[in-house]
Coordinates of C-alpha atoms and ligand atoms in Angstrom, one line a residue:
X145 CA -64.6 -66.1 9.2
X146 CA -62.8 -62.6 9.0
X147 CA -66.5 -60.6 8.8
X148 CA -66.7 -56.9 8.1
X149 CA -69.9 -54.7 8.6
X150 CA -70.5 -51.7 6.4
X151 CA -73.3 -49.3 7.1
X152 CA -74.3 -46.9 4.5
X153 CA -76.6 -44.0 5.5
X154 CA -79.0 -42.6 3.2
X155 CA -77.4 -39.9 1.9
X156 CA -74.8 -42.6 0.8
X157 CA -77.2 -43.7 -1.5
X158 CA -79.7 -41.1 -2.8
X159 CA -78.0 -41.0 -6.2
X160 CA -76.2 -43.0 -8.9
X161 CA -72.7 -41.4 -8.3
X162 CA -72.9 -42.1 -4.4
X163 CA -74.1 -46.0 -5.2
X164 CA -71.0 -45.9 -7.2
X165 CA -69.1 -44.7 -4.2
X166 CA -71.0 -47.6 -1.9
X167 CA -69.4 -50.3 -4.8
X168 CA -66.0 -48.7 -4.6
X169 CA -66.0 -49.6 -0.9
X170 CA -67.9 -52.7 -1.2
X171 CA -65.2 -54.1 -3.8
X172 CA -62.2 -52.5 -1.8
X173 CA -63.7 -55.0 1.4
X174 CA -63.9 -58.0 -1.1
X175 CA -60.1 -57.3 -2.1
X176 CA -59.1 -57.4 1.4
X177 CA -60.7 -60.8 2.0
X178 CA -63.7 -59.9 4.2
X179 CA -66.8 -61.7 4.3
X180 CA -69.2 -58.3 3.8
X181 CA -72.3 -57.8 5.3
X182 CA -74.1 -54.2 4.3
X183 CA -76.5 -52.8 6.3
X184 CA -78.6 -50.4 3.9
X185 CA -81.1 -47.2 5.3
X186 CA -83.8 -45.7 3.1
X187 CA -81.8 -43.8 -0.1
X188 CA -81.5 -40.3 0.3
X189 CA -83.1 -37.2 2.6
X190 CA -86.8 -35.8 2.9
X191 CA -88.1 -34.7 0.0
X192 CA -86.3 -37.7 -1.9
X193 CA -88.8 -39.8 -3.6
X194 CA -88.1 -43.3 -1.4
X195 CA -86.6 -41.8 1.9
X196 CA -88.3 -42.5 5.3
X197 CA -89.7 -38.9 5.6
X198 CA -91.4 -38.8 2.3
X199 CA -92.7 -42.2 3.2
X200 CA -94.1 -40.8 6.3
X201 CA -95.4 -37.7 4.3
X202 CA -97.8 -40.3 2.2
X203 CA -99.9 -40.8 5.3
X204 CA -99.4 -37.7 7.0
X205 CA -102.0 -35.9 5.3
X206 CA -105.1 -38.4 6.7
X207 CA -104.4 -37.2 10.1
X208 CA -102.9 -39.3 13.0
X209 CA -104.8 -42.3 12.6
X210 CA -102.6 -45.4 11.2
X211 CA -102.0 -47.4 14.3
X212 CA -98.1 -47.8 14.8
X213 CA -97.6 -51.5 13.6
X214 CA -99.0 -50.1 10.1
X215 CA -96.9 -47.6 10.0
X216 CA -94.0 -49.9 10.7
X217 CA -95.2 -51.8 8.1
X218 CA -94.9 -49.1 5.5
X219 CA -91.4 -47.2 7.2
X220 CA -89.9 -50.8 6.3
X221 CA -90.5 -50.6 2.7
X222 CA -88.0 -47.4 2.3
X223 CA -85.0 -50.4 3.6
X224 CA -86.6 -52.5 1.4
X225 CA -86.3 -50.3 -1.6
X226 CA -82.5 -49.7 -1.1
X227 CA -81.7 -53.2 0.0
X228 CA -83.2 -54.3 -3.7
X229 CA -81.6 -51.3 -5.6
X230 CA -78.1 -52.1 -4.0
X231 CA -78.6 -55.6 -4.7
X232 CA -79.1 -55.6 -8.4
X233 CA -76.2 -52.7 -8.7
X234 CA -73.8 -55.5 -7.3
X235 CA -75.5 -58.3 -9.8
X236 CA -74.5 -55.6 -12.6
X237 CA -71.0 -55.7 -10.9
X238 CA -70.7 -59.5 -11.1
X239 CA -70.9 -59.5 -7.5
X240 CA -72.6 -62.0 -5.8
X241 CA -75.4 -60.9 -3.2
X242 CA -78.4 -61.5 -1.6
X243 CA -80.5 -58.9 0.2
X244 CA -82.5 -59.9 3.6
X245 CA -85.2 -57.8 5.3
X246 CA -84.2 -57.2 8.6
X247 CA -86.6 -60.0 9.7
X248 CA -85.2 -62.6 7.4
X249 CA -81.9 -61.7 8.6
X250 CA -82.8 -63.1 12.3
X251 CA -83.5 -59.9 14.0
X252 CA -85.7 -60.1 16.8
X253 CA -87.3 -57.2 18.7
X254 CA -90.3 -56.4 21.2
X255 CA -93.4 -55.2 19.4
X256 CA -93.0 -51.6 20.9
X257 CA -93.6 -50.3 17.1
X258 CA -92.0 -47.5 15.9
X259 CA -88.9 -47.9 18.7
X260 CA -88.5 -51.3 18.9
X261 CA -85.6 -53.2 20.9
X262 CA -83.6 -56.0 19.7
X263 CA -84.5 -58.8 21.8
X264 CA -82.1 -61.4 19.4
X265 CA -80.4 -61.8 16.9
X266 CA -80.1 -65.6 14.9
X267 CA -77.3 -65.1 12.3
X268 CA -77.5 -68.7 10.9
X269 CA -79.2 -67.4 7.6
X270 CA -76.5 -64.7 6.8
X271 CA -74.1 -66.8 8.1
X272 CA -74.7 -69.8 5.6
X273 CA -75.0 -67.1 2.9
X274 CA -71.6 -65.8 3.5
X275 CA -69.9 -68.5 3.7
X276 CA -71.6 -70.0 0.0
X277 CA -69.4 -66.5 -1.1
X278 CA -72.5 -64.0 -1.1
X279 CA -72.4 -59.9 -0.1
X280 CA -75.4 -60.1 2.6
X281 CA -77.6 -56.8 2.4
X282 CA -79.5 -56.4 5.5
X283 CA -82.2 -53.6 5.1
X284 CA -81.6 -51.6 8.3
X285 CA -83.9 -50.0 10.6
X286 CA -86.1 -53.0 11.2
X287 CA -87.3 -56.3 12.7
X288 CA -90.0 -58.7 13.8
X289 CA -91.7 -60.2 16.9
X290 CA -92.2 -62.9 18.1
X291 CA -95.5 -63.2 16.3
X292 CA -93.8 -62.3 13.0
X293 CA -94.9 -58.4 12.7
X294 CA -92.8 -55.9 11.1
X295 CA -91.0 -53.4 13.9
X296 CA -88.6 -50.4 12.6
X297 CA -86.0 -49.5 15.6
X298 CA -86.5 -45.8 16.2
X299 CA -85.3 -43.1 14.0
X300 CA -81.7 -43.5 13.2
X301 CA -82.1 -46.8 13.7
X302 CA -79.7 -48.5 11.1
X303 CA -76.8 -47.8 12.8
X304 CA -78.1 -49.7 15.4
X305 CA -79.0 -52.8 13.1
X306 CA -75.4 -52.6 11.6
X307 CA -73.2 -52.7 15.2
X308 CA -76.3 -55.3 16.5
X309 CA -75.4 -57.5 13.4
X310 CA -71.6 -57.0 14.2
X311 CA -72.2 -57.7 17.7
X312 CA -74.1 -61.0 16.6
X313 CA -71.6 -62.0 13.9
X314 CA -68.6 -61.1 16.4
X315 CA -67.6 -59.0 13.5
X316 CA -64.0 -57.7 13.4
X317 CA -64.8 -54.2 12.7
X318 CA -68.3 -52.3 11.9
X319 CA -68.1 -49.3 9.4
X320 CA -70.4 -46.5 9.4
X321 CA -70.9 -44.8 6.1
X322 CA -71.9 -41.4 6.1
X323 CA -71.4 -38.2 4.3
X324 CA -68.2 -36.6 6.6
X325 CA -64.9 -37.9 7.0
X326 CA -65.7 -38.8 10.3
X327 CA -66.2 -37.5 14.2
X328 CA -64.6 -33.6 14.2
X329 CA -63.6 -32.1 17.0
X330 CA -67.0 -29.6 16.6
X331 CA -70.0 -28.4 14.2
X332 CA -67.9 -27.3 11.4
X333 CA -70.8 -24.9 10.8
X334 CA -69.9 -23.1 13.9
X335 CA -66.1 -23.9 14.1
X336 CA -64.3 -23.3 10.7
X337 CA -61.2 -24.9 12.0
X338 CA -62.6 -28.2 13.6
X339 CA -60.6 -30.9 12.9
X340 CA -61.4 -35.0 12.1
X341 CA -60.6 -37.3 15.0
X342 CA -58.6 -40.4 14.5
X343 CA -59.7 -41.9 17.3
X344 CA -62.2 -41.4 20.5
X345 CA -63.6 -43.9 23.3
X346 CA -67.3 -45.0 22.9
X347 CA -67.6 -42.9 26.0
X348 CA -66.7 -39.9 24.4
X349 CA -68.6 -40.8 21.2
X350 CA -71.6 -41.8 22.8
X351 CA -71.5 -37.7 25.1
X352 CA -70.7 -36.3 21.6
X353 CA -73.7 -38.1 19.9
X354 CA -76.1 -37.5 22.5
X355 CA -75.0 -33.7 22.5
X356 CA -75.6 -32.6 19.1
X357 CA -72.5 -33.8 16.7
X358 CA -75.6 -36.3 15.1
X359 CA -73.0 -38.6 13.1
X360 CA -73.9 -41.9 14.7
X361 CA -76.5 -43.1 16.7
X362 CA -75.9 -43.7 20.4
X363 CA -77.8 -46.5 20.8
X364 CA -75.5 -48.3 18.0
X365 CA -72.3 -47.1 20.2
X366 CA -73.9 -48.8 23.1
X367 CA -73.9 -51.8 21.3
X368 CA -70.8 -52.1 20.0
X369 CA -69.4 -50.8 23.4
X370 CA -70.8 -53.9 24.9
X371 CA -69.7 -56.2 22.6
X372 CA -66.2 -54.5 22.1
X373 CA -66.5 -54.3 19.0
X374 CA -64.6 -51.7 16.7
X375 CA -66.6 -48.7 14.9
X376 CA -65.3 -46.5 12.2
X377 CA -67.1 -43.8 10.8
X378 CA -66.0 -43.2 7.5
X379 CA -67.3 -41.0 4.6
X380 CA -68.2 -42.7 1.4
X381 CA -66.7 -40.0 -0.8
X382 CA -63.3 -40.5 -0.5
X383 CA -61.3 -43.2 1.1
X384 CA -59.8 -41.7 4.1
X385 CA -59.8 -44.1 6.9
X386 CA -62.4 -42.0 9.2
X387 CA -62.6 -42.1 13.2
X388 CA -62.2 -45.0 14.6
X389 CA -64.2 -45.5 17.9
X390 CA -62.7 -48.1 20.3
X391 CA -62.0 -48.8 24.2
X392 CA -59.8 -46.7 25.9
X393 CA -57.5 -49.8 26.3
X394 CA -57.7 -51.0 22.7
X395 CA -56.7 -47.4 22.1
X396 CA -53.3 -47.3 24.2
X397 CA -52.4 -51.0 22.9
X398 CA -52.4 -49.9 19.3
X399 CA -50.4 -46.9 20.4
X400 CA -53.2 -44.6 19.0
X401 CA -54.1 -43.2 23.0
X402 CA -53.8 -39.4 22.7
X403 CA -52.7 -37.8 25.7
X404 CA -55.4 -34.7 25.2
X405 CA -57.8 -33.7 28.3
X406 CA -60.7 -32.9 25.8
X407 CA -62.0 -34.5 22.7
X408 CA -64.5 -31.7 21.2
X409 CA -67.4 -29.2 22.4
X410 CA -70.6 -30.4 21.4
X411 CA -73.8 -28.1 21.6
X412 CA -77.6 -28.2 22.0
X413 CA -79.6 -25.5 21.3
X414 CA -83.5 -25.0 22.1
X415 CA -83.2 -25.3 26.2
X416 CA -85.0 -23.7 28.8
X417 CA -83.8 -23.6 32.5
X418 CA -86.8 -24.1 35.0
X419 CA -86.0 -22.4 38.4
X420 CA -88.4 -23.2 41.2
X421 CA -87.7 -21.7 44.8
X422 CA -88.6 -23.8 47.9
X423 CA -90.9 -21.9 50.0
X424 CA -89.7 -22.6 53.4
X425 CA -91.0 -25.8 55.6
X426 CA -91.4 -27.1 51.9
X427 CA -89.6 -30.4 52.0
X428 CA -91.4 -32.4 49.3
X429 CA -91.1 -29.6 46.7
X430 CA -88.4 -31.5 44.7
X431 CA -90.8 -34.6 45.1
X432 CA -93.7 -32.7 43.6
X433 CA -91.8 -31.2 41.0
X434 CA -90.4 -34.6 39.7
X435 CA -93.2 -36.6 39.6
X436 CA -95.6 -34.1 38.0
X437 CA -92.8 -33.9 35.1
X438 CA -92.9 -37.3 35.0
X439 CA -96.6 -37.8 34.7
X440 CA -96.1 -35.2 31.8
X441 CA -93.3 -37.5 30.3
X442 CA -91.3 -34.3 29.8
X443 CA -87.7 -35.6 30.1
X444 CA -85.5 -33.0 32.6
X445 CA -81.5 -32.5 32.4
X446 CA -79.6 -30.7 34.1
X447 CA -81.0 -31.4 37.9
X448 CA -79.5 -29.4 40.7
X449 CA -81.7 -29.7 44.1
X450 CA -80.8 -27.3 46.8
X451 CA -82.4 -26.2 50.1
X452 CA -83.4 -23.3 48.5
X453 CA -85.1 -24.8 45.4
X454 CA -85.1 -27.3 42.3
X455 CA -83.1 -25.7 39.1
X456 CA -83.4 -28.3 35.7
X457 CA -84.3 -27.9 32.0
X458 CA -86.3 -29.0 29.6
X459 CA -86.4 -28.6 25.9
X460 CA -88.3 -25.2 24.9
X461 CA -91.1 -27.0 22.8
X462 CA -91.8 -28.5 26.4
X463 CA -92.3 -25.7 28.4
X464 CA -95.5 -24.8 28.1
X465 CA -96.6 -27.9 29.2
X466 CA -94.1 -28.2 32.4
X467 CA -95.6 -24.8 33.2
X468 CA -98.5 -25.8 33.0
X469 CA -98.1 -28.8 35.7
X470 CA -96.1 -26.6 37.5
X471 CA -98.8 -23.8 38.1
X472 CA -101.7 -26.6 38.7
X473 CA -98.9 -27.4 42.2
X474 CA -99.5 -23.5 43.0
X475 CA -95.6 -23.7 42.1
X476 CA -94.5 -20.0 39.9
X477 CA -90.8 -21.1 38.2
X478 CA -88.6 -18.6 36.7
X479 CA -88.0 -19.7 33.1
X480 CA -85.0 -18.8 31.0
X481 CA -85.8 -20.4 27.5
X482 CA -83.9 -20.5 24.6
X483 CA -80.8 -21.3 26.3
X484 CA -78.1 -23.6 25.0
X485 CA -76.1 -26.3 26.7
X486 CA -72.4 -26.7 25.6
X487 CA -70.3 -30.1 26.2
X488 CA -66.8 -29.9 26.8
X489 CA -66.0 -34.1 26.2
X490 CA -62.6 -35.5 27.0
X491 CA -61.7 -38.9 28.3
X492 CA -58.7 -37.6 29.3
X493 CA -59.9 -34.4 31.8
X494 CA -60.9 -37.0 34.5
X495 CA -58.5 -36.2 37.7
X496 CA -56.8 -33.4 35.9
X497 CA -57.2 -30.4 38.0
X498 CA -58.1 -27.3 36.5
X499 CA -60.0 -27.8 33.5
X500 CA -63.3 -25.7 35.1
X501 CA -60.7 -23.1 35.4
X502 CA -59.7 -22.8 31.9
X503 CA -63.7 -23.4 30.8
X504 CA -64.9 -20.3 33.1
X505 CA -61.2 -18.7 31.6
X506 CA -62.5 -18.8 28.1
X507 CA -66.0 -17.6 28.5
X508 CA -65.1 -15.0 30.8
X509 CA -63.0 -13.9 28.5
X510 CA -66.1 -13.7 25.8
X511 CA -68.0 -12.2 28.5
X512 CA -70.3 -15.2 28.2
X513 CA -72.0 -15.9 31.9
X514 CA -72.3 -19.7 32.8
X515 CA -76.3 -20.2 34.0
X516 CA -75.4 -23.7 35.2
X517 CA -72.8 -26.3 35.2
X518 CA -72.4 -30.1 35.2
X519 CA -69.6 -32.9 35.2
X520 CA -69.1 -36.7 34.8
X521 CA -65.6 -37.7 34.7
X522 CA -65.8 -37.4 30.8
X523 CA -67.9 -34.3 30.1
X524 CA -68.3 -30.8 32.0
X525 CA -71.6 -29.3 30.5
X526 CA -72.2 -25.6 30.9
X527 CA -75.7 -24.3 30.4
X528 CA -75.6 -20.3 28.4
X529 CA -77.9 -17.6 26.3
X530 CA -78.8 -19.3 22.8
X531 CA -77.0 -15.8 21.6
X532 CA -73.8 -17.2 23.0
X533 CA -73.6 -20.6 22.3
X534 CA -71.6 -20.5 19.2
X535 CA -69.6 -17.7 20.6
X536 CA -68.6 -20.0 23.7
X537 CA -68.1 -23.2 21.4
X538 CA -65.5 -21.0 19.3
X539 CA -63.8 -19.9 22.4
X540 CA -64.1 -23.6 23.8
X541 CA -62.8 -25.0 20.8
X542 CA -59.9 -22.9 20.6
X543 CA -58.6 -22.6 24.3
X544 CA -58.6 -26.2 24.7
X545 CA -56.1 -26.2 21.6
X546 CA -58.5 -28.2 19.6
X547 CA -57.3 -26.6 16.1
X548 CA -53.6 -27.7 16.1
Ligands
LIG127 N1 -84.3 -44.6 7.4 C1 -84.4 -44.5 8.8 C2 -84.5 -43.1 9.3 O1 -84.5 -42.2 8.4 C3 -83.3 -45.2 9.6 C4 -81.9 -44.6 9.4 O2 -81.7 -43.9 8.4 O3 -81.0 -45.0 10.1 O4 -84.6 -42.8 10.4
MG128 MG1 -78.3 -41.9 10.4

């Protein structure tokens, strides 16, 4: 079975002229032979009367009290909703379909409510579905345990239920819908020349995701990643073929391999740098540090241990708190808060020397001062002032040749 997997965000479906969009695409899969499988979220933004924020305004206002497998019970409903509503649109196309909740589509998960993880997937239900000649909508977002609870997957988390479906299904190709034209090279907000990617390595998608450009979940990448299968993101308002997100080698068989050393500059704002000295004798300080952070559960990035001290970060609406466990260890950090870290991405820089050069090049040049520095072999992260972050993406962008 030739099986495609289309995603459609909720954006995608908040209003009549979108859903008509979402059929457009839905038919344009049909004419091309594929046995469909759409994987809906909640329809439309907060605010919007059925989407997962207003859903989680209803109960907001009784304080904190539902425990979290209610609250997964009523997050699923907002799937539910759109699965329905997208079901009887394709009726009134005289196209057949049946919707499944994510449960009756097979999907198994732990019963950590609220973030669950896909434990399995059994596809025999869609599978017999598809092949009597049906669309299958899976509402997205959700499954069950063992025990037969509802679970929702973490926010963001139909992406993750469409590339785990593909994954299952051994689909040919998994298609995010969403509301760009695909993965750009940076924040069009910031850079007015960015430019759509054709195509980038889950690597590089998965550094871009985590780092700001919020077009596809991570976790979903991961996914595919392992099961090698193909992702294009795509935006349901026109028909251009989007980014497609693939292996490196995939890439250089279908002749699409770019010889570029970077992919895009990604940014996060809200960041504080933490700067503890080591007083001397002090060998355990990094030790203490660590472990009181992680009895906090305040995630840290950006770890540099010396002999002279610990230097990391944390996000700025965690500071307080890590001073806080910081101070009860008779420990006074420096703090720089709202600092910004800035991704340079790129497959293609590993082994090439002097790409640090031309980074500390262009923000020199903006008289922007680098606080601290990272590197994998696919992303060099540079840590600056809030003030300059869009300032040193601009000069990023533009000195790696990203706008030709
Ligand atoms: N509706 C869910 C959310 O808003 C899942 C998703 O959109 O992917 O997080
Ligand atoms: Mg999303």
């Amino acid at each position: 079975m030739k099986i495609l997997v289309q995603k459609f965000g909720g954006t995608s479906l908040s209003t009549a002229e979108a859903r008509a969009n979402v059929i457009e695409h839905i038919q344009d899969a049909l004419n091309q032979e594929y046995k469909l499988v759409v994987v809906v979220s909640a329809m439309g933004r907060k605010g919007e009367p059925y989407a997962t924020d207003t859903l989680l305004d209803l109960i907001s206002k009784n304080g904190d009290c539902l425990p979290a497998r209610e609250k997964d019970l009523l997050l699923c409903c907002g799937e539910f909703i759109s699965a329905a509503t997208l079901c009887s649109l394709l009726h009134a196309n005289g196209i057949p379909a049946v919707a499944l909740t994510g449960a009756q589509a097979g999907i198994q998960t732990n019963d950590d409510y609220g973030n669950a993880q896909i434990v399995s997937i059994v596809p025999n239900r869609i599978l017999d579905l598809l092949e009597q000649g049906n669309v299958v909508i899976v509402a997205g977002f959700q499954g069950q345990t063992s025990g037969g609870d509802l679970t929702t997957l973490g926010r963001g988390g139909s992406d993750t239920s469409a590339t785990a479906l593909g994954a299952a299904l051994k689909a040919e190709i998994v298609d995010i819908f969403t509301d760009v034209s695909g993965i750009l090279t940076a924040d069009p907000r910031i850079v007015e020349d960015a430019k759509p990617l054709d195509v980038v390595s889950y690597t590089e998608i998965c550094n871009m995701a985590h780092l700001g450009a919020k077009v596809i979940h991570p976790r979903a990448v991961e996914m595919a990643m392992q099961a090698g299968i193909p992702v294009r993101v795509r935006s349901t308002f026109n028909k251009h073929p989007g980014t497609l997100v693939t292996h490196p080698e995939a890439m250089k068989q279908s002749g699409t391999l770019h010889d570029r050393f970077v992919t895009g500059i990604a940014h996060v704002p809200g960041i504080s740098q933490i700067r503890v000295a080591a007083q001397e004798g002090a060998f355990d300080l990094q030790l203490r540090v660590f472990k009181a952070m992680a009895r906090e559960r305040i995630s840290v990035d950006f770890i540099n241990v010396n002999p002279s001290g610990v230097v990391y970060t944390v996000f700025d609406q965690e500071t307080d708190r890590a001073l806080k466990a910081l101070a009860e260890l008779g420990l006074t950090p420096l703090i720089t808060s709202h600092c910004a870290k800035v991704s340079i991405v790129g497959g293609g820089m590993n082994g090439v020397p002097g790409i640090m050069a031309t980074i500390v090049e262009a923000l020199t040049d903006q008289d922007i001062q680098i606080l601290q520095s990272a590197d994998s072999n696919t992303t060099i992260w540079v840590l600056v002032q809030g003030e300059d972050m869009a300032r040193a993406v601009r000069a990023l962008h533009r000195k790696f040749n990203l706008h030709k």
